[in-house]
Tab-separated table of C-alpha atoms in Angstrom:
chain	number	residue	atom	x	y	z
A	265	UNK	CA	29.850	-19.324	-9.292
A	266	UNK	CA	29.472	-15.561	-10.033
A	267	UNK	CA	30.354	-12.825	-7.145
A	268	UNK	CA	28.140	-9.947	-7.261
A	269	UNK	CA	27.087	-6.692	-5.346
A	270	UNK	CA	23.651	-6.035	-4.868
A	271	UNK	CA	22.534	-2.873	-3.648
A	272	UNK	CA	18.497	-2.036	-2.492
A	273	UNK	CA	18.270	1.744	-1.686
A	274	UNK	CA	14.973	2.159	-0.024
A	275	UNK	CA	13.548	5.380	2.213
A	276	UNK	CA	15.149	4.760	5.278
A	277	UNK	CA	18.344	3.157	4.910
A	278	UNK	CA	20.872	1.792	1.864
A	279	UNK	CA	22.121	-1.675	1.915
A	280	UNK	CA	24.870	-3.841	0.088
A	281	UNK	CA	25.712	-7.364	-0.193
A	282	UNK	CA	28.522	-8.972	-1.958
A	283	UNK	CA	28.219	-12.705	-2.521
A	284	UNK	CA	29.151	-15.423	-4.692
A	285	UNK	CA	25.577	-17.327	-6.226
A	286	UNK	CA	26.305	-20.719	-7.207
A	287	UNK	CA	23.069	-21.009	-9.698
A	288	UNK	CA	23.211	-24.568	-9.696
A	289	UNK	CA	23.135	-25.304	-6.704
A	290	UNK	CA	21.396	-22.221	-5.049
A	291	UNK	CA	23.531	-21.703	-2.690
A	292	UNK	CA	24.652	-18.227	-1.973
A	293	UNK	CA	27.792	-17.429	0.024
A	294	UNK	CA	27.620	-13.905	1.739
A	295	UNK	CA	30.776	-11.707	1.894
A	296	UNK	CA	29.481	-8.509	2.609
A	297	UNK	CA	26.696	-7.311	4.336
A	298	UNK	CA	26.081	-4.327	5.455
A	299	UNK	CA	23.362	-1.445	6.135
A	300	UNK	CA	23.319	2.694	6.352
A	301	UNK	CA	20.548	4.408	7.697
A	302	UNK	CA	19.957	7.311	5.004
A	303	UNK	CA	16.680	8.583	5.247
A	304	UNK	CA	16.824	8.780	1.658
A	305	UNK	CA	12.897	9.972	2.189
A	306	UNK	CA	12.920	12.593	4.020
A	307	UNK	CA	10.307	14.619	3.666
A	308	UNK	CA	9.445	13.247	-0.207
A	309	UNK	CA	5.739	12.252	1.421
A	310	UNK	CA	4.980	16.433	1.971
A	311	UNK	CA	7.145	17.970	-0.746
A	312	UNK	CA	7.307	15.230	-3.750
A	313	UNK	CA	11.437	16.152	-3.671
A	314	UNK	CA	14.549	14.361	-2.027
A	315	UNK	CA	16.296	16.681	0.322
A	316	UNK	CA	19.339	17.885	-0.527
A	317	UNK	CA	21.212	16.414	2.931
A	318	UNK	CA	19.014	12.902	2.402
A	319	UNK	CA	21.177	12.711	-1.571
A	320	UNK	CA	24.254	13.620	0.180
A	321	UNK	CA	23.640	11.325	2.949
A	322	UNK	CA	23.326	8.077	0.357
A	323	UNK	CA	25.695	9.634	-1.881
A	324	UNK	CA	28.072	9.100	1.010
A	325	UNK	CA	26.983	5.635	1.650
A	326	UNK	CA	27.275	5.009	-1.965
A	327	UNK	CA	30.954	6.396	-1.746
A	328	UNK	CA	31.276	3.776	0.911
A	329	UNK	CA	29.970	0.878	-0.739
A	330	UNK	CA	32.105	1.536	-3.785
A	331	UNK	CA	35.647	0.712	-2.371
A	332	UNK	CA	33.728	-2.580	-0.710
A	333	UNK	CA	32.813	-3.671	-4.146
A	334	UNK	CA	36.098	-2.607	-5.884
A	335	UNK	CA	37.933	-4.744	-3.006
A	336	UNK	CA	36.022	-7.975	-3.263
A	337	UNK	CA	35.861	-8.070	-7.247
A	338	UNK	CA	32.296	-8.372	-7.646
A	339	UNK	CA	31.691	-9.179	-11.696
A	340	UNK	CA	27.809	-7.773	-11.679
A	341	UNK	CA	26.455	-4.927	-9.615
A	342	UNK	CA	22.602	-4.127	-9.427
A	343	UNK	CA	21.739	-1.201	-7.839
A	344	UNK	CA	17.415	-0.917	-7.241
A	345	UNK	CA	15.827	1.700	-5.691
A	346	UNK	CA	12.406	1.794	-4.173
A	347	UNK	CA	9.752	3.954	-3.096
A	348	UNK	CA	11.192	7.010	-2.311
A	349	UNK	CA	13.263	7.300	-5.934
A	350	UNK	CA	9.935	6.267	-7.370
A	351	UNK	CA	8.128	9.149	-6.051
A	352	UNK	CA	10.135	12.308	-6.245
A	353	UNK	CA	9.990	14.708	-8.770
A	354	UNK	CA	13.653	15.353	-8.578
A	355	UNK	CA	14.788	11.395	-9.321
A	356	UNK	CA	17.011	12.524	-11.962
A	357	UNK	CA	19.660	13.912	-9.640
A	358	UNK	CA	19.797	10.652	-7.596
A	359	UNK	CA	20.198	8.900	-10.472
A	360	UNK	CA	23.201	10.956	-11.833
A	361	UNK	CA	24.536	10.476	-8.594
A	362	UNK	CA	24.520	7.097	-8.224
A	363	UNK	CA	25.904	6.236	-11.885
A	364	UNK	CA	28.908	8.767	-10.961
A	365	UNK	CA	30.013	6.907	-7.693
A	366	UNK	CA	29.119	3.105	-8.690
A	367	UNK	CA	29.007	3.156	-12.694
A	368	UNK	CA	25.771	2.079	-12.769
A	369	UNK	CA	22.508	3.158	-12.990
A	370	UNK	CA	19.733	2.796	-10.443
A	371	UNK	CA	16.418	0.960	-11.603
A	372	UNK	CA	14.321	2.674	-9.850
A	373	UNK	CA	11.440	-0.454	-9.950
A	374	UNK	CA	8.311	-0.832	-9.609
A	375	UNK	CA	6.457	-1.804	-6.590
A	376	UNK	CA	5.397	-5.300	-7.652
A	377	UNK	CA	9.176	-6.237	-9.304
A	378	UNK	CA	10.117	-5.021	-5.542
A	379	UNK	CA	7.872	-7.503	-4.546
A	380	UNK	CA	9.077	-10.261	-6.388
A	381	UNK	CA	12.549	-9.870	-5.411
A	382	UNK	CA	11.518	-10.163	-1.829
A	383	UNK	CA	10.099	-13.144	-1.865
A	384	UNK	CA	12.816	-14.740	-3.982
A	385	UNK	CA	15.472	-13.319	-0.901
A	386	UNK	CA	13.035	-14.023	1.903
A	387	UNK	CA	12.385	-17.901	0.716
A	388	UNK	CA	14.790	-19.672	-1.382
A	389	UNK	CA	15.905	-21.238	1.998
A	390	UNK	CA	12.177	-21.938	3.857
A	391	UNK	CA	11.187	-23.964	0.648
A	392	UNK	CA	13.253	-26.837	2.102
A	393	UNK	CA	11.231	-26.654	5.578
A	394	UNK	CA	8.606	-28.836	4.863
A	395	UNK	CA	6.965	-28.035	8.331
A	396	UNK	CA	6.324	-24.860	7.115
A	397	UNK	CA	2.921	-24.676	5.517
A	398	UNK	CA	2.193	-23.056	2.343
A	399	UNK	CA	1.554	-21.053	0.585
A	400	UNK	CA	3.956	-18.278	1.863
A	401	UNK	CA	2.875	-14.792	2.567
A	402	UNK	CA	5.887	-12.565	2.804
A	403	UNK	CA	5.302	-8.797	3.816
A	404	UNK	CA	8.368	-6.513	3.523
A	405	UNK	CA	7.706	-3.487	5.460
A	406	UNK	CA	9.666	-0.595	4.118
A	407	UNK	CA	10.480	3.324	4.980
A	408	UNK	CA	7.694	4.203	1.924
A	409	UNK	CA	5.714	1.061	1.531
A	410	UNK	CA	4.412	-2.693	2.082
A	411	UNK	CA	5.089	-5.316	-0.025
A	412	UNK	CA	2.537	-8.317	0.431
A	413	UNK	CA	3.416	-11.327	-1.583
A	414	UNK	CA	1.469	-14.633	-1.664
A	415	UNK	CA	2.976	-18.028	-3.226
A	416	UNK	CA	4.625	-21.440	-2.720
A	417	UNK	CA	7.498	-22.066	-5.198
A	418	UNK	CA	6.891	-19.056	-7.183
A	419	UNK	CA	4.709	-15.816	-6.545
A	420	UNK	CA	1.254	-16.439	-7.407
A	421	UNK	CA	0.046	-12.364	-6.479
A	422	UNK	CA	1.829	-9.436	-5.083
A	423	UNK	CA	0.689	-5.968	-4.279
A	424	UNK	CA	2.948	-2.881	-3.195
A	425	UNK	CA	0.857	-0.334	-0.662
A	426	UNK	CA	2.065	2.962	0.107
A	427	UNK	CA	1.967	2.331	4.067
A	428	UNK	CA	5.891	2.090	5.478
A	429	UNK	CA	7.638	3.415	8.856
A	430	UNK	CA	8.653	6.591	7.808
A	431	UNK	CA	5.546	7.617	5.846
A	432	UNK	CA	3.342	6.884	8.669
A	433	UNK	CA	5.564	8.576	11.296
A	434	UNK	CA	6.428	11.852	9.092
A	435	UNK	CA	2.281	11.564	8.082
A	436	UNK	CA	0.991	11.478	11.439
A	437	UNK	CA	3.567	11.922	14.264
A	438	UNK	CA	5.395	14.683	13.183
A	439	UNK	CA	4.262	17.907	14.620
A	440	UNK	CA	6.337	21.107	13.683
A	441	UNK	CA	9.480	19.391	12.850
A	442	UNK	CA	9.160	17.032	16.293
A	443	UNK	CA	8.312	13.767	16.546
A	444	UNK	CA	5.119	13.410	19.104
A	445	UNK	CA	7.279	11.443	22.112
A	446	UNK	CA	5.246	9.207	22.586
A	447	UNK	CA	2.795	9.567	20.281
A	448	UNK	CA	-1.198	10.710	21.569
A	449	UNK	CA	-4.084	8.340	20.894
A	450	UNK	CA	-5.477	10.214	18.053
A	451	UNK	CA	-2.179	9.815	16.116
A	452	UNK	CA	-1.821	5.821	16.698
A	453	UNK	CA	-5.757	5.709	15.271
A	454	UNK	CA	-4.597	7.717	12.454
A	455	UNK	CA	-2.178	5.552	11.732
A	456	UNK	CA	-4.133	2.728	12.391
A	457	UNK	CA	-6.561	4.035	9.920
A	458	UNK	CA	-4.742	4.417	7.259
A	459	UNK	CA	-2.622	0.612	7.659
A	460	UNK	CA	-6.448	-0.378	7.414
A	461	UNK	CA	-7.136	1.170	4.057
A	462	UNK	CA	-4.012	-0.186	2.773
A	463	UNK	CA	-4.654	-3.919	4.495
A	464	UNK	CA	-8.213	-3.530	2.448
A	465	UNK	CA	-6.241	-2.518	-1.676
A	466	UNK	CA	-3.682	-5.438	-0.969
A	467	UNK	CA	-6.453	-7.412	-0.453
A	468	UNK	CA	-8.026	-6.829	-3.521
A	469	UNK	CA	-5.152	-8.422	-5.465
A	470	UNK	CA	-3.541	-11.021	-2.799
A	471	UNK	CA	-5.265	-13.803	-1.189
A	472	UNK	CA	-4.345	-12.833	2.397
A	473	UNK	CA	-6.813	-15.197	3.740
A	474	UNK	CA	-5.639	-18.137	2.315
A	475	UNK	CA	-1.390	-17.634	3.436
A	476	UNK	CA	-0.599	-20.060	5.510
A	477	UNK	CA	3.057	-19.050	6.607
A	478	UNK	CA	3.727	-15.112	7.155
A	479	UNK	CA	7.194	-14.445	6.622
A	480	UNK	CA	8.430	-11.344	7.453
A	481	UNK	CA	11.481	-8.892	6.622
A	482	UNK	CA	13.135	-5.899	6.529
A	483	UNK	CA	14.266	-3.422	9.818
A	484	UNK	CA	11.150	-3.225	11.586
A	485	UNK	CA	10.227	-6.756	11.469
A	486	UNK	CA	13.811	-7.821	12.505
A	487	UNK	CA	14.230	-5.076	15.396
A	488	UNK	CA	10.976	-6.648	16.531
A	489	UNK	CA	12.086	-9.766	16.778
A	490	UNK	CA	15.238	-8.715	17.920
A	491	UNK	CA	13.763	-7.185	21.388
A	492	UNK	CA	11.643	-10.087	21.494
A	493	UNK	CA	14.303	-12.008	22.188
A	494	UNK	CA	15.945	-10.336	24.588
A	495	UNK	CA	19.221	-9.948	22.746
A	496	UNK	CA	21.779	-7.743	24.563
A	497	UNK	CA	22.760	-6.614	21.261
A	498	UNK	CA	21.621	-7.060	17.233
A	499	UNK	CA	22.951	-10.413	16.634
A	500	UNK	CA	21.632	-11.325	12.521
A	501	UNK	CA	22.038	-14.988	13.468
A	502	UNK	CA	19.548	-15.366	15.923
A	503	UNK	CA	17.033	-13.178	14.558
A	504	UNK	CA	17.173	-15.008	11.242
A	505	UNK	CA	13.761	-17.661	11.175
A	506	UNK	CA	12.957	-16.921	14.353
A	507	UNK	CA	9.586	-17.268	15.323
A	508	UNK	CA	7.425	-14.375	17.069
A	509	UNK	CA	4.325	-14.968	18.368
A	510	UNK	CA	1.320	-12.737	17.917
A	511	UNK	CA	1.309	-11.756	21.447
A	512	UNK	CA	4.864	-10.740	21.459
A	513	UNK	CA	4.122	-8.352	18.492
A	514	UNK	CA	1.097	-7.155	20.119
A	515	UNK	CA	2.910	-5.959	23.746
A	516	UNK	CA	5.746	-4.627	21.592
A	517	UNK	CA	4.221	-2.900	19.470
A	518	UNK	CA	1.968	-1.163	22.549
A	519	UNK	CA	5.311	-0.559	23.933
A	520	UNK	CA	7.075	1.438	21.212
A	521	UNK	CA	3.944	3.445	20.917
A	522	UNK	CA	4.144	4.186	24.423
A	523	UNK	CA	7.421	4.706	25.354
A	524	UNK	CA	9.432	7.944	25.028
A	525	UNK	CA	12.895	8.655	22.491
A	526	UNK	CA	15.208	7.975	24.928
A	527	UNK	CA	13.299	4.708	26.201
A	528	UNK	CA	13.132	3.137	22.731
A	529	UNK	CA	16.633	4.873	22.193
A	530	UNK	CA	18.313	2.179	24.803
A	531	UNK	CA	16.994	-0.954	23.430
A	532	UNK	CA	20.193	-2.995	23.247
A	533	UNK	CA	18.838	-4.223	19.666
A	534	UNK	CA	17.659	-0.440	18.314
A	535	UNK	CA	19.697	1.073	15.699
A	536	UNK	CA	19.559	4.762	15.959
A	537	UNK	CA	18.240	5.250	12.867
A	538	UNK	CA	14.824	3.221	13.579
A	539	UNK	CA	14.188	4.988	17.136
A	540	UNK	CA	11.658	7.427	16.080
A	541	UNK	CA	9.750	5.207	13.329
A	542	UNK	CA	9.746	2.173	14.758
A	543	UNK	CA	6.323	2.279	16.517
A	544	UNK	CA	4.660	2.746	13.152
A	545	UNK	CA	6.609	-0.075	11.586
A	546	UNK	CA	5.560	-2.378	14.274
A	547	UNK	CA	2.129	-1.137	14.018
A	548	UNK	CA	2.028	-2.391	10.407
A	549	UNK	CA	3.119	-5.551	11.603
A	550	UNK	CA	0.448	-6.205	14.101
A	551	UNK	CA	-2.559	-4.696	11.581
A	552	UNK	CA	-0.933	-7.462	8.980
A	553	UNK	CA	-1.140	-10.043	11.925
A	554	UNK	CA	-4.811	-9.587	12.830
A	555	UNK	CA	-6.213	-9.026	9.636
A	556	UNK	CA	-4.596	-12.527	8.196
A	557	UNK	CA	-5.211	-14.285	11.363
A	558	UNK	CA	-1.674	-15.395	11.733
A	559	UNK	CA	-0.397	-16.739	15.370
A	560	UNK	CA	3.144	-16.004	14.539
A	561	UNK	CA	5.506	-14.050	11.859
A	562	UNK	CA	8.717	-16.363	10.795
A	563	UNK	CA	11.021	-13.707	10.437
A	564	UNK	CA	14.084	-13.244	7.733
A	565	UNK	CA	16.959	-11.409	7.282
A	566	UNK	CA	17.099	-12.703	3.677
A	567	UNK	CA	14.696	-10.176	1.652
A	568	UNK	CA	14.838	-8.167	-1.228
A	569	UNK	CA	18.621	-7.578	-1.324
A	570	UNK	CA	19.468	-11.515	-1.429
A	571	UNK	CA	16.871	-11.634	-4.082
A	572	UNK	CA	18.587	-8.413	-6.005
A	573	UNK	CA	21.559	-10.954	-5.475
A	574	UNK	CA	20.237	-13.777	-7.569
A	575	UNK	CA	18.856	-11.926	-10.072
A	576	UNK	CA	22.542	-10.253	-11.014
A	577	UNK	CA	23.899	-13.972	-10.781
């Protein structure tokens, strides 16, 4: 048994987990979990730099996560960033950053290891549900990107796309320093447009056609699923393996792209930080829907941070 801290620091928010990984057996035995909204990428898709506020902002979080770790006694921390890091110019000072507050240094990784360690997190439990057909497609839908990974046991193709809620909403929805509330027409197509073109390069290296299980994770996918349900409030436990069906996702995902700040705003299941890109991130969900054909998304709250997990154990 070996307790470790993993920590995935993506464009929209920072998250830890502390667990002990029992490699034999594969069990893993949570601790801590726990998630920041940073908006690490904040502006990065316009001017190829982190803001100063969005380091200061994880910085912070990092700060936070430090006395968490020091507390429980992990042994191993791992500390990956994704696409945000990967992109700006100015990556160095993040890194310095992060190595000052947590004594390690961020790997900032590449879209395809990102991959991997999602679907490692997202299935290492669903391989024992034999009623699930394989293989697996699992799509992580980020702040910066979309990771589509096809495979049973083991990943057999995976493909990072540079389509994720924040890039599309700060891309297209953003007008003057406001987000469009709601968005007009001509914005959704754009968006729509681009999910497309990214649907069409994942293609090209993963068999989307021939997934027979979509799995899918990270905040958009679970807030989703969370107002699907009806949940008075964001309760992990319920949300994890549920199943959503396509029309669910479908008058959702009309909804969010519909609906005004402060009507998204009091969604009992809506963090704060996802208000204002979640009707992109759902949008991406529905384009990956139709284009693989798929009736329903089993969703998981096991991704790329319990996969981070096992690969420090």
């Amino acid at each position: 048994m070996t307790r470790v801290a993993a920590v995935d620091c993506g464009t929209n928010s920072i998250r830890l987990l502390v667990a002990d990984c029992d490699t034999a057996t594969g069990e893993l035995t949570e601790l801590d979990r726990r998630m920041t909204v940073v908006r690490l990428g904040q502006g990065v898709d316009k001017t190829g730099r982190l803001a100063p506020e969005a380091l200061e902002r994880t910085f912070a979080a990092c700060r936070e996560y430090a006395a968490v770790i020091k507390e429980l006694g992990a042994e191993k921390i791992r500390f990956v960033a994704t696409s945000a890091s990967r992109d700006a110019e100015n990556r160095a000072d993040f890194v310095r950053g992060v190595l000052d507050i947590l004594g390690v240094e961020p790997e900032v990784i590449s879209g395809e290891q990102e991959a991997e360690f999602s679907f490692t997190g997202a299935t290492k439990e669903l391989v024992a549900h034999e009623h699930l057909e394989r293989p697996f497609l699992v799509v992580d839908i980020g702040g910066g990107s979309t990771e589509f990974v096809v495979g049973d046991e083991h990943v057999r193709a995976a493909r990072s796309v540079d389509v994720g809620c924040v890039r599309m909403t700060e891309r297209h929805l953003v007008v003057d320093g406001v987000v469009s509330d709601p968005p007009t027409e001509a914005q959704v197509a754009a968006i729509r447009a681009d999910i497309e073109a990214a649907l069409d390069l994942a293609a090209e290296t993963v068999p989307l056609a021939e997934a027979r299980t979509l799995v899918g994770l990270a905040g958009s996918v679970t807030t989703v699923a969370g107002i699907a349900l009806g949940l008075p409030e964001y309760v992990s436990s319920r949300i994890h393996h549920s199943r959503i069906g396509y029309e669910q996702v479908r008058e959702i995902s009309e909804r969010m792209l519909t609906s005004t700040h402060a009507e998204r705003a009091a969604i009992p299941v809506m963090h704060p930080g996802r208000v204002d890109v979640i009707g992109a991130g759902a949008l991406v969900l529905l384009a990956i829907m139709e284009r693989t054909g798929a009736s329903e998304v089993v969703v998981s709250e096991h991704d790329i941070l319990d996969g981070i997990a096992w690969s420090a154990a």
